[in-house]
mmCIF file of C-alpha atoms in Angstrom:
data_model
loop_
_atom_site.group_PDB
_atom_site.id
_atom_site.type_symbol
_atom_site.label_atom_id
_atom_site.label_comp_id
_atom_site.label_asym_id
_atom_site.label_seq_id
_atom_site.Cartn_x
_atom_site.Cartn_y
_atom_site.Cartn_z
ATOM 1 C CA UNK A 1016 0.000 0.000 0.000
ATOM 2 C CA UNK A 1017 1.629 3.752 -1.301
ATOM 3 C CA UNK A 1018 1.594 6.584 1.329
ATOM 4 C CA UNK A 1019 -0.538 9.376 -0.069
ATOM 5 C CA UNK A 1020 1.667 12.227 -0.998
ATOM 6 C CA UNK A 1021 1.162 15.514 1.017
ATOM 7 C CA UNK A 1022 -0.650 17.406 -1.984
ATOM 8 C CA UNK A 1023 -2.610 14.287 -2.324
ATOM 9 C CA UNK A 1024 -3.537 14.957 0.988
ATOM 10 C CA UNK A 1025 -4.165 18.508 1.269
ATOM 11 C CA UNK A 1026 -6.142 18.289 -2.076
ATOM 12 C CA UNK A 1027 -8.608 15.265 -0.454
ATOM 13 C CA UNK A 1028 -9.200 17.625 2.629
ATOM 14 C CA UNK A 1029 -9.730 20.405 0.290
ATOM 15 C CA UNK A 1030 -12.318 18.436 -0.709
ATOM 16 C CA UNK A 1031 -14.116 17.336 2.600
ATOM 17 C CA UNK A 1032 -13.735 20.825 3.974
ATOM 18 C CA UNK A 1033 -15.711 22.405 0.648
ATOM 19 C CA UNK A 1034 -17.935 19.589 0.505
ATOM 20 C CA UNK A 1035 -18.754 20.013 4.279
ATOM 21 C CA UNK A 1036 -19.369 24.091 3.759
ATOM 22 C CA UNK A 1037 -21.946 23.400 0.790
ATOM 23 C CA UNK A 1038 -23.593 20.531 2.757
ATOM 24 C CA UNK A 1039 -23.786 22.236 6.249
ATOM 25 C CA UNK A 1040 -23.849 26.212 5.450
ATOM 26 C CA UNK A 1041 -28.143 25.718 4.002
ATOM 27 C CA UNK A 1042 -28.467 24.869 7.872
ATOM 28 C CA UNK A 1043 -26.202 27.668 9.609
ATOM 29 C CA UNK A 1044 -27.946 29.910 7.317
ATOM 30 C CA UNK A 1045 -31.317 28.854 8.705
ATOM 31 C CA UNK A 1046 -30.424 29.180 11.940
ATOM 32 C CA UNK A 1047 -29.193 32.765 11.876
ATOM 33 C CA UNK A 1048 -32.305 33.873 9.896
ATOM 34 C CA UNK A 1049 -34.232 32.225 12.489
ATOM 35 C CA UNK A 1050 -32.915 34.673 14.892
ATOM 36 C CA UNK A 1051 -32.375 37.547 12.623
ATOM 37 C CA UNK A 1052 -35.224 40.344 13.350
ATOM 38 C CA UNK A 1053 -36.876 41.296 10.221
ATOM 39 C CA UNK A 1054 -35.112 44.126 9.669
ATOM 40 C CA UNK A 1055 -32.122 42.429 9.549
ATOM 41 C CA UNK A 1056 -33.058 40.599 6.925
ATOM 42 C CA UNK A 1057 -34.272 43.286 4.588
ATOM 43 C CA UNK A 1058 -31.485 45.214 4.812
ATOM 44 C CA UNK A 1059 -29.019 42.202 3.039
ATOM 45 C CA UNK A 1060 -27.205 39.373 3.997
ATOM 46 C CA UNK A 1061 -25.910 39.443 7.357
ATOM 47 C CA UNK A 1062 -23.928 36.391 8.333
ATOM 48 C CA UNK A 1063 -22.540 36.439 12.158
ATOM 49 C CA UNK A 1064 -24.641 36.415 15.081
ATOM 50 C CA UNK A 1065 -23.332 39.229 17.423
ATOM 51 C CA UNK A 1066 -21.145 40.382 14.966
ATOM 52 C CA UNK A 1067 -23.532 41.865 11.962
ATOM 53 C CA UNK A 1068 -26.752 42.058 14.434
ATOM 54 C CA UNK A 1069 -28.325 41.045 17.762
ATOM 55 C CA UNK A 1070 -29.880 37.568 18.014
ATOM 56 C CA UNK A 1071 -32.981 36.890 19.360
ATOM 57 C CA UNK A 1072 -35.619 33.815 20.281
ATOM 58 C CA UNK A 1073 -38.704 36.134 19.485
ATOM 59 C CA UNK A 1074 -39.643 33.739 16.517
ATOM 60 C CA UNK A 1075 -38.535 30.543 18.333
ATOM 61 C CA UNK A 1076 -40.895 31.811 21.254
ATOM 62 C CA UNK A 1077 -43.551 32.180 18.631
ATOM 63 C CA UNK A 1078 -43.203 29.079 17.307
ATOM 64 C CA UNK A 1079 -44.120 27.006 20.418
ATOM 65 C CA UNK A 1080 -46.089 28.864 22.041
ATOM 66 C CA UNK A 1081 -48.738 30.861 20.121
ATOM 67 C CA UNK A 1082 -48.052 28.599 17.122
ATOM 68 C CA UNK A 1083 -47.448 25.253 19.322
ATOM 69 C CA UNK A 1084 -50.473 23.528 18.691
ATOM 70 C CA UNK A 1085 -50.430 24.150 14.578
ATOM 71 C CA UNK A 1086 -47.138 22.917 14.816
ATOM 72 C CA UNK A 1087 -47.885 19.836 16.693
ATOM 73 C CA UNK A 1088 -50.279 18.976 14.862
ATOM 74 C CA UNK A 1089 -48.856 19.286 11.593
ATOM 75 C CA UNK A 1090 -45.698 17.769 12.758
ATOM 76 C CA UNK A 1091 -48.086 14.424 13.937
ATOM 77 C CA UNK A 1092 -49.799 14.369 10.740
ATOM 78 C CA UNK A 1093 -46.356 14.215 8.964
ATOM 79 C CA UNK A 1094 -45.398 11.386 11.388
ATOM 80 C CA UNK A 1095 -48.325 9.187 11.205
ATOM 81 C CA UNK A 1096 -48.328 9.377 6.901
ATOM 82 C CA UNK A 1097 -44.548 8.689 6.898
ATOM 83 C CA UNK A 1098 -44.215 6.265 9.473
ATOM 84 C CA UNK A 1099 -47.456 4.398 8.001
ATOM 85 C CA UNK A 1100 -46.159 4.625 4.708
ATOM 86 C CA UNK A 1101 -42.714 3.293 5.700
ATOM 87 C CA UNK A 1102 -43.898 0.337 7.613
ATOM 88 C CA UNK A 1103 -46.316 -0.903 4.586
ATOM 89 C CA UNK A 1104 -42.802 -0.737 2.697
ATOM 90 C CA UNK A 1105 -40.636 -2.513 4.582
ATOM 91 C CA UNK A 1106 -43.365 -5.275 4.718
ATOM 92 C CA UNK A 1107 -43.930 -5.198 0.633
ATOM 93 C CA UNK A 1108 -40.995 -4.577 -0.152
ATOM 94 C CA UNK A 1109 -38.984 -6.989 1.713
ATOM 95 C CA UNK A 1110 -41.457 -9.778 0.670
ATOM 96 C CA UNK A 1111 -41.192 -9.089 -3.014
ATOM 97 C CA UNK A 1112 -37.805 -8.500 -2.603
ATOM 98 C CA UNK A 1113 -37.773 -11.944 -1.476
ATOM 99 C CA UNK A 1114 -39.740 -13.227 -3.937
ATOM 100 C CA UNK A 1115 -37.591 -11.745 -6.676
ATOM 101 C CA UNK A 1116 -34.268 -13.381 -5.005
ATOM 102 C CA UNK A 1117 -35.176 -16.771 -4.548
ATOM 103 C CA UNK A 1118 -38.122 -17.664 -6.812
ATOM 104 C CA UNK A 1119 -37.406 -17.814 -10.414
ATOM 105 C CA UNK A 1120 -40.201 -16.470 -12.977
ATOM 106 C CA UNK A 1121 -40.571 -16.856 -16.710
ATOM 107 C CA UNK A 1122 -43.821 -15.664 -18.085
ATOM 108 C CA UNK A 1123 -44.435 -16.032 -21.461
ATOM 109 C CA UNK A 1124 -46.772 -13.283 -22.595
ATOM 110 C CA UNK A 1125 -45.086 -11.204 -21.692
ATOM 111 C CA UNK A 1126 -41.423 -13.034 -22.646
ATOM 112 C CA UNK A 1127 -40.338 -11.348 -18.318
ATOM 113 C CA UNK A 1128 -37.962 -13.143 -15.963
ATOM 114 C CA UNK A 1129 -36.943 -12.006 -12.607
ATOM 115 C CA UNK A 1130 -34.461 -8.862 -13.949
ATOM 116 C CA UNK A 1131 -37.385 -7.727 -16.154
ATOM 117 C CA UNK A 1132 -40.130 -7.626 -13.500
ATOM 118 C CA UNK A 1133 -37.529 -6.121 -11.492
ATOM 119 C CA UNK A 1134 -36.478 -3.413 -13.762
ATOM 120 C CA UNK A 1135 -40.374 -2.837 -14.019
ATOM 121 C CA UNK A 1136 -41.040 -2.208 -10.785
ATOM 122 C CA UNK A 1137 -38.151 0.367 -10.706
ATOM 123 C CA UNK A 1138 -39.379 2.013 -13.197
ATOM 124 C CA UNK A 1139 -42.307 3.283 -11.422
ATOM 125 C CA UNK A 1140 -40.108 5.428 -9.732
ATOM 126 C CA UNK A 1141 -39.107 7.057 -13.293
ATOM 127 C CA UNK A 1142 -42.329 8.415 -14.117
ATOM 128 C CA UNK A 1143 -43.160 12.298 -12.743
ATOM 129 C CA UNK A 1144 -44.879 11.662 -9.953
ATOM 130 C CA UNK A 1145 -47.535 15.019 -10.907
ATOM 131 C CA UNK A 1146 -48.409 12.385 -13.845
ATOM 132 C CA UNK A 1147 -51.065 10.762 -10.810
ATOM 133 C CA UNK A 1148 -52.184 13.357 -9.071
ATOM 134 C CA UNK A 1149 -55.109 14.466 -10.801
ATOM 135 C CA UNK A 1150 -56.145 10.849 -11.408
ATOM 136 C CA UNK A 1151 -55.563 10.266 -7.180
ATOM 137 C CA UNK A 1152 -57.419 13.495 -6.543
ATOM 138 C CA UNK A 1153 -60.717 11.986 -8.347
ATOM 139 C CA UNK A 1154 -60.385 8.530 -6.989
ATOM 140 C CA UNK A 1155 -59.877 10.053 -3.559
ATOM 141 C CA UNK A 1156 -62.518 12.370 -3.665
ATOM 142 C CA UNK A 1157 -65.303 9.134 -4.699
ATOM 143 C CA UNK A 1158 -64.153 7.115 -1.835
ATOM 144 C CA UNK A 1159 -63.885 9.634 0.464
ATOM 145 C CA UNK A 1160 -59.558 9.913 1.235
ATOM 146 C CA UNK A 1161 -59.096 13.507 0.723
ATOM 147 C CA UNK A 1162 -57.626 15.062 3.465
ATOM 148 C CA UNK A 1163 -56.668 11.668 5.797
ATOM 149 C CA UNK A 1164 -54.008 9.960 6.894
ATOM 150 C CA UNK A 1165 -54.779 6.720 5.146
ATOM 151 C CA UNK A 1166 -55.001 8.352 1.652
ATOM 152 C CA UNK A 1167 -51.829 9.940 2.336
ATOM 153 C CA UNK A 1168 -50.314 6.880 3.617
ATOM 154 C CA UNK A 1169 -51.217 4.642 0.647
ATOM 155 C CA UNK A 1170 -50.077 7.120 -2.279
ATOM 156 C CA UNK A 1171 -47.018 7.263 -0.046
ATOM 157 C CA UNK A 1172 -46.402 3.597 0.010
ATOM 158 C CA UNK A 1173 -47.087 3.372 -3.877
ATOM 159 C CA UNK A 1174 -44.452 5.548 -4.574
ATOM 160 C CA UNK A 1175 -41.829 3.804 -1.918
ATOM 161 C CA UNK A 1176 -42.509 0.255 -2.630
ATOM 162 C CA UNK A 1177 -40.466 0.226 -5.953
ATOM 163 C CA UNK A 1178 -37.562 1.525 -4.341
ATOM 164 C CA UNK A 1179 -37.722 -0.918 -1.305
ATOM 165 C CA UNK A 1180 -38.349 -3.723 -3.935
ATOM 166 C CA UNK A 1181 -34.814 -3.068 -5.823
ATOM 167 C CA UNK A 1182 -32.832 -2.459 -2.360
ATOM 168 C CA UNK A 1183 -34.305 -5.883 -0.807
ATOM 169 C CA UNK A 1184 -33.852 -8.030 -3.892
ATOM 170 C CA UNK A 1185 -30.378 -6.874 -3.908
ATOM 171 C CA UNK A 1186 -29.697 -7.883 -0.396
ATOM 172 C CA UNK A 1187 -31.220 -11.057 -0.114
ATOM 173 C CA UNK A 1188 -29.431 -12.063 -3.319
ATOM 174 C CA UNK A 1189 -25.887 -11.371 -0.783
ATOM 175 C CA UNK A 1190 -27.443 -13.831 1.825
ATOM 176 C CA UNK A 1191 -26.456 -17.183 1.062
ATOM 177 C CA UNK A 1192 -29.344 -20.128 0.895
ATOM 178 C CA UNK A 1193 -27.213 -22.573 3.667
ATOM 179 C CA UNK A 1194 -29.360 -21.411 6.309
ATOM 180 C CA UNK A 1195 -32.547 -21.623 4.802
ATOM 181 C CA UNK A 1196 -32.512 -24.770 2.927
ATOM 182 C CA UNK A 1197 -31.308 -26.294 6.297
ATOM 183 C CA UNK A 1198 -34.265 -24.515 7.833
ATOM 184 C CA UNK A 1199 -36.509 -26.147 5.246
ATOM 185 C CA UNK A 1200 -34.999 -30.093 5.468
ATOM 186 C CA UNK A 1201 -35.222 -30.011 9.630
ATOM 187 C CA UNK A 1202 -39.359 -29.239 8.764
ATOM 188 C CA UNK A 1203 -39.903 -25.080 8.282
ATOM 189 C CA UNK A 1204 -42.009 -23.520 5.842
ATOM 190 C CA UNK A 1205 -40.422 -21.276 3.669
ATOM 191 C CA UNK A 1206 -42.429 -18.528 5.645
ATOM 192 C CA UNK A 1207 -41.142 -19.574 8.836
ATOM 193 C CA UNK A 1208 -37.292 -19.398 7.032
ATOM 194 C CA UNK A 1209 -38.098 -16.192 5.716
ATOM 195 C CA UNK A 1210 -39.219 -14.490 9.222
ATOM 196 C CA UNK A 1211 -36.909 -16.650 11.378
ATOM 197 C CA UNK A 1212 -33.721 -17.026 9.354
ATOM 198 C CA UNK A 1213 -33.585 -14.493 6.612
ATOM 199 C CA UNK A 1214 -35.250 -11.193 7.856
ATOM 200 C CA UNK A 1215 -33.174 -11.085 11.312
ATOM 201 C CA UNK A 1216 -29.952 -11.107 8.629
ATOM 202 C CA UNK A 1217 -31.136 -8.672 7.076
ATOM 203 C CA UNK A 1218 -31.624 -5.927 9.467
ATOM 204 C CA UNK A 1219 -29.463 -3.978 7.471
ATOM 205 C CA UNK A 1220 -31.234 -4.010 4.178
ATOM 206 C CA UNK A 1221 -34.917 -3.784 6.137
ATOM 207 C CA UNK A 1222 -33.379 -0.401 7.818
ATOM 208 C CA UNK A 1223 -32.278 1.168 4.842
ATOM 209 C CA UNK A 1224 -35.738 0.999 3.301
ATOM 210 C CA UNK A 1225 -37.562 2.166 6.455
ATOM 211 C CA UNK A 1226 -34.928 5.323 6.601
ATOM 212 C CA UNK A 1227 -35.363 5.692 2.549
ATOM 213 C CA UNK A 1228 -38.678 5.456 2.502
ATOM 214 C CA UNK A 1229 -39.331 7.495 5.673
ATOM 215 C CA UNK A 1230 -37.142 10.278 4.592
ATOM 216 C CA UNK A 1231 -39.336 10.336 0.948
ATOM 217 C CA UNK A 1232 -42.341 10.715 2.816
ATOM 218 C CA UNK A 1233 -41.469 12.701 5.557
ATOM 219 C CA UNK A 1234 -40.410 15.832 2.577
ATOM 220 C CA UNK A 1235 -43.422 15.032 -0.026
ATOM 221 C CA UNK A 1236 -44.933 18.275 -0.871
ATOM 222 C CA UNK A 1237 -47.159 17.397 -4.243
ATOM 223 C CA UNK A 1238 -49.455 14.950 -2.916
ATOM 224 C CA UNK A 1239 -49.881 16.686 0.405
ATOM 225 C CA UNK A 1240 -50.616 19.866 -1.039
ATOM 226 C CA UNK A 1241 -53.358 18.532 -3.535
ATOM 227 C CA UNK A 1242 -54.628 15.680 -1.336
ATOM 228 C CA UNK A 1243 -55.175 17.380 2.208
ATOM 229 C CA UNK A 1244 -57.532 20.511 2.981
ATOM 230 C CA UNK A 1245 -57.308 21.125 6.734
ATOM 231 C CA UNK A 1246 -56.928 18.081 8.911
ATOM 232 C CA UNK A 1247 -54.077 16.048 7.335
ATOM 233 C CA UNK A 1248 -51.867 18.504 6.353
ATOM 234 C CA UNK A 1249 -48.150 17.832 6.546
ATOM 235 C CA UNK A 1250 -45.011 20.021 7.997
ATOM 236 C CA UNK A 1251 -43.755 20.671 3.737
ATOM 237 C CA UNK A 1252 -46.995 22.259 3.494
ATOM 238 C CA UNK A 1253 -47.463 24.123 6.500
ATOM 239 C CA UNK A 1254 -44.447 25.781 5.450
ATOM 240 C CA UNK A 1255 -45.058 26.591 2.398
ATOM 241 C CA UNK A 1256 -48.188 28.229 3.411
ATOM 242 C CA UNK A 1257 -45.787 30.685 5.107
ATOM 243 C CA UNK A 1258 -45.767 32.353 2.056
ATOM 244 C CA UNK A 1259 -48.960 34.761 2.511
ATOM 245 C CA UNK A 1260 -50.756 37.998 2.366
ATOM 246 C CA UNK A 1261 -47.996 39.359 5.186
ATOM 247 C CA UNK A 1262 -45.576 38.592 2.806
ATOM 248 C CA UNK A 1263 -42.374 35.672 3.122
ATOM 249 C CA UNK A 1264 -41.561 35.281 6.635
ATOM 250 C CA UNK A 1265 -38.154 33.651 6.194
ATOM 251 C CA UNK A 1266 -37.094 34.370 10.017
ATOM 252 C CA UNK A 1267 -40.347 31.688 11.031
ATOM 253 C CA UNK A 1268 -39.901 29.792 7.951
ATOM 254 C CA UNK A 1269 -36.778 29.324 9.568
ATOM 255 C CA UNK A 1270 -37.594 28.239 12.608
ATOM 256 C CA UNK A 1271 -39.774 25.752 11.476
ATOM 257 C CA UNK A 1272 -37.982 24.094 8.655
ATOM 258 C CA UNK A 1273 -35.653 23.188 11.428
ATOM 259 C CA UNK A 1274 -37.949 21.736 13.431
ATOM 260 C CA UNK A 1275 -39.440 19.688 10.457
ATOM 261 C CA UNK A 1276 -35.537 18.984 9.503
ATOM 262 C CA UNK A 1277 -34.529 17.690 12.977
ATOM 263 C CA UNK A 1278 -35.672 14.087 13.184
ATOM 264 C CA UNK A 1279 -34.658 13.337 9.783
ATOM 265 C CA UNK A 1280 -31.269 14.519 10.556
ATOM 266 C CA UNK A 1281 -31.225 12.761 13.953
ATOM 267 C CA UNK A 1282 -31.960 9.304 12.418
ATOM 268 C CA UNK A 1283 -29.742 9.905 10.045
ATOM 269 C CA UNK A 1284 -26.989 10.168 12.154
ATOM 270 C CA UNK A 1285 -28.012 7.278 14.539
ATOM 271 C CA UNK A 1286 -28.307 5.142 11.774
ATOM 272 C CA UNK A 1287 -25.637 5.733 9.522
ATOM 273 C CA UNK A 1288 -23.745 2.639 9.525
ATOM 274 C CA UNK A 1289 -27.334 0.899 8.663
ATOM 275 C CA UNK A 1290 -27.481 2.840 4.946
ATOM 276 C CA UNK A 1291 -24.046 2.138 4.067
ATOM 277 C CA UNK A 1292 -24.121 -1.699 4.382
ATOM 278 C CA UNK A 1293 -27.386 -1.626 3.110
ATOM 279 C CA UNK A 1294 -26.995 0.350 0.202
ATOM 280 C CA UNK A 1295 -23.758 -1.309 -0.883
ATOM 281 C CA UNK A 1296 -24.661 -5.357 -0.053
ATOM 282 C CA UNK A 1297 -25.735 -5.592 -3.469
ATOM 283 C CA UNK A 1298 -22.708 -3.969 -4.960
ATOM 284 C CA UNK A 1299 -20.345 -5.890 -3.243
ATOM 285 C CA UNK A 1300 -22.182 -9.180 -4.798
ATOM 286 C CA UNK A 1301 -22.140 -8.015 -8.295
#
């Protein structure tokens, strides 16, 4: 193994540190217009707390206390339609997944095996997704889904299932059979070797679609715009709607994009480790 030269080296930090700035500074930048007053922010950018202007927690204040109930409530509706959404996922997608991995289909009409239902499925995800709402919006409206948590949850999970599909198949194919087919002579079903044996190894896999899939529904703006009126509505749209006849507040659009931000973030970070492996079983096998 060659020792990285020192402009090697100073040129990968170079890197990290500018990579770092882009990825981090949309967050410092929300957080000092958060406590900017709005006067500070119509006179220009202004970039140091203390510095270029006096902080303050007016808007924070504002937030959760006059505004604490809105933003409860919009923060559980967000919740319940991503956390719904995911867990339908996880549960489709890492049985089809399955399916696709260790079953072996060849339909004649039309001439598909496994990599051609596969690529199907996966290329759900390439049409625009504003291609369904219009046709959602009328078949909500005549069963009576506009504006809940279950019509948000299902158009969710339609549009998260094809990606949990591709990342499952991909992992199970990494597993070897040993396990199972040993499972399967000593008297188990192939359910029971699928819950027992395979899903416990893949842990990894099964959290990188929950994170995935929660993430995708936790930011979806379209859908929640044009299929919620009042009780369902979701944090992307509550701060959007931020934008009214006062004007852009950006100081408590601030303030609440970070609160709608921070549990993404946080499991993020927690589960870090769980995305990598997951994300790169398949690529290792290939």
């Amino acid at each position: 193994m060659t020792r990285r030269k020192w402009w090697q080296s100073a040129l990968l930090y170079a890197v990290v540190i500018f990579w770092c700035f882009i990825t981090l500074f949309p967050f410092y930048w929300l957080f000092t217009t958060s406590l900017k007053q709005p006067l500070h922010i119509s006179r220009g950018p202004k970039y140091f707390p203390f510095v270029d202007y006096q902080p303050t927690l007016e808007h924070w204040q504002y937030l959760f206390r006059e505004q604490g109930e809105t933003t409860i409530r919009h923060f559980r509706n967000s919740f319940i339609a991503a956390s719904g959404s995911t867990v339908l996922a996880v549960l489709i997608g890492s049985m089809a997944g399955y399916g696709l991995s260790r079953f072996r289909y060849s339909w004649r009409i039309p001439r598909w095996k496994n990599n051609d239902i596969a690529f199907w499925i996966i290329s759900q995800r390439f049409l625009p997704p504003a291609l369904f709402v219009v046709p959602f919006l009328m078949l909500y409206s005549a069963l009576g889904l506009v504006d809940t948590h279950i019509g948000l949850i299902i158009v969710y999970t339609m549009f998260n299932i094809p990606f949990a599909v591709w990342i499952m198949r991909d992992f199970f194919n990494t597993l070897p059979t040993d396990l199972e087919e040993s499972a399967l002579v000593d008297g188990a079903t192939r359910w029971q070797a699928f819950v027992r044996i395979v899903l416990p190894l893949s842990a990894p896999g099964l959290v990188s679609v929950a994170i995935f899939s929660f993430v995708f529904s936790w930011n979806e703006f379209l859908y929640a715009l044009m299929l919620t009126n009042f009780q369902a509505i979701t944090m992307p749209v509550l701060i959007a709607a931020q934008n009214n006849t006062r004007g852009i507040q950006w100081w408590f659009i601030s303030a609440l994009t970070l609160t709608a931000v921070a549990p993404v973030v946080l499991v993020g970070l927690l589960l870090e480790r769980f995305i990598t492996r997951g994300l790169v079983a398949g690529a290792i096998k290939g």
